[in-house]
């Protein structure tokens, strides 16, 4: 059986093929992993100049209605109370046991008017979760993932590319804020957000508009087309989590080191009670950074060992860092071994290599303040 | 004589020795190579057994030995500069082995057969 038969495509699929992209299934979509420049070239383009990603596979869910703000504060870990319109929030949807349903961005569009942007791999799960929690509240839910396309324009030149090529003024837009623009009668959203550790923007709109913007960017030569390959190396190097690796149904945000995005004082938040207790006790596992004292690369699933050789955790993501040129990984390990500088071991295939606990921010972010 | 396996290793046969690497097609499929995990000199390999791995930025792929034999040379240049594989996969072999049983070469593909194999 051919898996390709069941894969969904984004509205830019034919343009990726025309560029000679290497395609691969991701979250049910046939997505570009890299273009002719390759992962390393694309990664460096984003760090030094500007790259554009098709992230139309991401999910969008609109939440409006009289109970919308109360509901968002209940299902989402960050606090949207009294936020100004045009504010973005990062956070998670939590399970009652403190595990993570998904991590996401929430856009506050107006009074009782929110947009959730969720991981492609979790769209169906998130929609079901939200529907189940929504029972009894006055809400209007709109599942818009199929209609809304998205581009991420990232890198130190993203602002000038956005203004000069796309024609949307954005220099006044602060980090984690957004604006809505009318383009030929259709609403598009531009936020100063991203998943690369660089300054940049995410642009949401209808398929036709997103195609026009992508083509304008390609014709200008000002933004390098970037695939999901370098999206992962970029987010990894600055210590940003990926759901399914550093976050999961059975990993709490406190274990993942994301406590600052969980407002434990909110009384009605799902998972709050468990996590308040969890915080008092202290998490038993932690996501840490590890640097391996060899060229070998520890990938997702490799065992992490104590100095005595006992298995104390597993690697969640690992690469030869592109901006750092070191073999680095993130790992979920027994928190007794999580202190920076602790000497551990990592098993890669048949060999065991020494590794040391380091900050998982392997490379410094450069956001615009 | 250069022969290929279905898992995209090649073996360049020079007398009783064979130089094993990955094909140019495999190199292109992998993308940027960042690490080659190689066996030690003297290791005995079985045909069909993995003898190491080649890692692109994204993922690790096992290296499968096309013949049985002893590792007699290791291409140390790849330890420092794994990208040589991308520059020229056919010139930058990974290991050399003794060919213990020349009949094991019979089920490998010659250039024409391999070209047809990757054309699908």
mmCIF file of C-alpha atoms in Angstrom, chain B residues 17-100:
data_model
loop_
_atom_site.group_PDB
_atom_site.id
_atom_site.type_symbol
_atom_site.label_atom_id
_atom_site.label_comp_id
_atom_site.label_asym_id
_atom_site.label_seq_id
_atom_site.Cartn_x
_atom_site.Cartn_y
_atom_site.Cartn_z
ATOM 1 C CA UNK B 17 40.160 -6.579 -0.705
ATOM 2 C CA UNK B 18 36.951 -4.595 -1.020
ATOM 3 C CA UNK B 19 36.446 -0.865 -0.341
ATOM 4 C CA UNK B 20 32.955 -0.230 1.041
ATOM 5 C CA UNK B 21 31.095 3.066 0.941
ATOM 6 C CA UNK B 22 27.655 4.437 0.159
ATOM 7 C CA UNK B 23 26.434 5.220 -3.347
ATOM 8 C CA UNK B 24 26.086 8.693 -4.773
ATOM 9 C CA UNK B 25 22.320 8.119 -4.857
ATOM 10 C CA UNK B 26 22.337 7.304 -1.102
ATOM 11 C CA UNK B 27 24.427 10.379 -0.371
ATOM 12 C CA UNK B 28 21.909 12.586 -2.176
ATOM 13 C CA UNK B 29 19.002 10.983 -0.340
ATOM 14 C CA UNK B 30 20.646 11.525 3.044
ATOM 15 C CA UNK B 31 21.559 15.167 2.544
ATOM 16 C CA UNK B 32 24.284 16.786 4.659
ATOM 17 C CA UNK B 33 26.303 14.033 6.342
ATOM 18 C CA UNK B 34 27.460 15.042 9.827
ATOM 19 C CA UNK B 35 28.865 11.838 11.348
ATOM 20 C CA UNK B 36 30.093 8.418 10.280
ATOM 21 C CA UNK B 37 30.156 5.735 12.979
ATOM 22 C CA UNK B 38 32.866 3.290 11.842
ATOM 23 C CA UNK B 39 34.025 -0.100 13.137
ATOM 24 C CA UNK B 40 37.484 -0.765 14.557
ATOM 25 C CA UNK B 41 40.346 -2.299 12.637
ATOM 26 C CA UNK B 42 40.260 -6.077 13.002
ATOM 27 C CA UNK B 43 36.474 -6.289 13.492
ATOM 28 C CA UNK B 44 34.985 -9.321 11.759
ATOM 29 C CA UNK B 45 31.917 -8.481 9.690
ATOM 30 C CA UNK B 46 29.179 -10.807 8.499
ATOM 31 C CA UNK B 47 27.457 -10.192 5.187
ATOM 32 C CA UNK B 48 24.149 -8.405 5.900
ATOM 33 C CA UNK B 49 25.265 -7.242 9.362
ATOM 34 C CA UNK B 50 25.404 -3.551 10.276
ATOM 35 C CA UNK B 51 28.960 -2.352 10.767
ATOM 36 C CA UNK B 52 28.249 1.243 11.726
ATOM 37 C CA UNK B 53 26.002 4.116 10.773
ATOM 38 C CA UNK B 54 26.000 7.212 8.695
ATOM 39 C CA UNK B 55 24.215 10.227 10.077
ATOM 40 C CA UNK B 56 22.705 13.106 8.177
ATOM 41 C CA UNK B 57 21.503 16.172 10.067
ATOM 42 C CA UNK B 58 18.092 14.524 10.445
ATOM 43 C CA UNK B 59 18.689 10.858 11.081
ATOM 44 C CA UNK B 60 20.981 7.854 11.399
ATOM 45 C CA UNK B 61 21.083 5.085 8.782
ATOM 46 C CA UNK B 62 22.724 1.741 9.405
ATOM 47 C CA UNK B 63 25.622 0.672 7.214
ATOM 48 C CA UNK B 64 25.174 -2.919 6.063
ATOM 49 C CA UNK B 65 28.155 -4.987 4.988
ATOM 50 C CA UNK B 66 27.775 -6.423 1.471
ATOM 51 C CA UNK B 67 30.303 -9.199 2.227
ATOM 52 C CA UNK B 68 31.836 -11.104 5.157
ATOM 53 C CA UNK B 69 35.391 -10.187 6.051
ATOM 54 C CA UNK B 70 37.812 -8.482 8.384
ATOM 55 C CA UNK B 71 38.103 -4.699 8.594
ATOM 56 C CA UNK B 72 41.622 -3.908 7.363
ATOM 57 C CA UNK B 73 41.352 -0.164 6.716
ATOM 58 C CA UNK B 74 39.183 2.630 8.116
ATOM 59 C CA UNK B 75 38.896 5.982 6.359
ATOM 60 C CA UNK B 76 39.939 8.248 9.240
ATOM 61 C CA UNK B 77 39.494 11.379 7.127
ATOM 62 C CA UNK B 78 35.729 10.917 7.583
ATOM 63 C CA UNK B 79 36.012 11.272 11.358
ATOM 64 C CA UNK B 80 37.122 14.860 11.022
ATOM 65 C CA UNK B 81 35.293 15.680 7.814
ATOM 66 C CA UNK B 82 32.174 13.536 7.292
ATOM 67 C CA UNK B 83 31.011 15.892 4.554
ATOM 68 C CA UNK B 84 33.553 14.290 2.216
ATOM 69 C CA UNK B 85 30.782 11.738 1.618
ATOM 70 C CA UNK B 86 28.632 14.486 0.092
ATOM 71 C CA UNK B 87 31.548 15.860 -1.892
ATOM 72 C CA UNK B 88 32.320 12.493 -3.538
ATOM 73 C CA UNK B 89 30.746 9.356 -2.123
ATOM 74 C CA UNK B 90 32.452 7.030 -4.595
ATOM 75 C CA UNK B 91 35.967 8.295 -3.853
ATOM 76 C CA UNK B 92 35.439 8.500 -0.103
ATOM 77 C CA UNK B 93 35.026 4.870 0.891
ATOM 78 C CA UNK B 94 34.324 4.167 4.568
ATOM 79 C CA UNK B 95 36.148 0.886 5.288
ATOM 80 C CA UNK B 96 38.141 -1.779 3.475
ATOM 81 C CA UNK B 97 37.570 -5.473 4.249
ATOM 82 C CA UNK B 98 39.039 -8.770 3.206
ATOM 83 C CA UNK B 99 36.699 -10.651 0.912
ATOM 84 C CA UNK B 100 36.516 -14.043 2.593
#
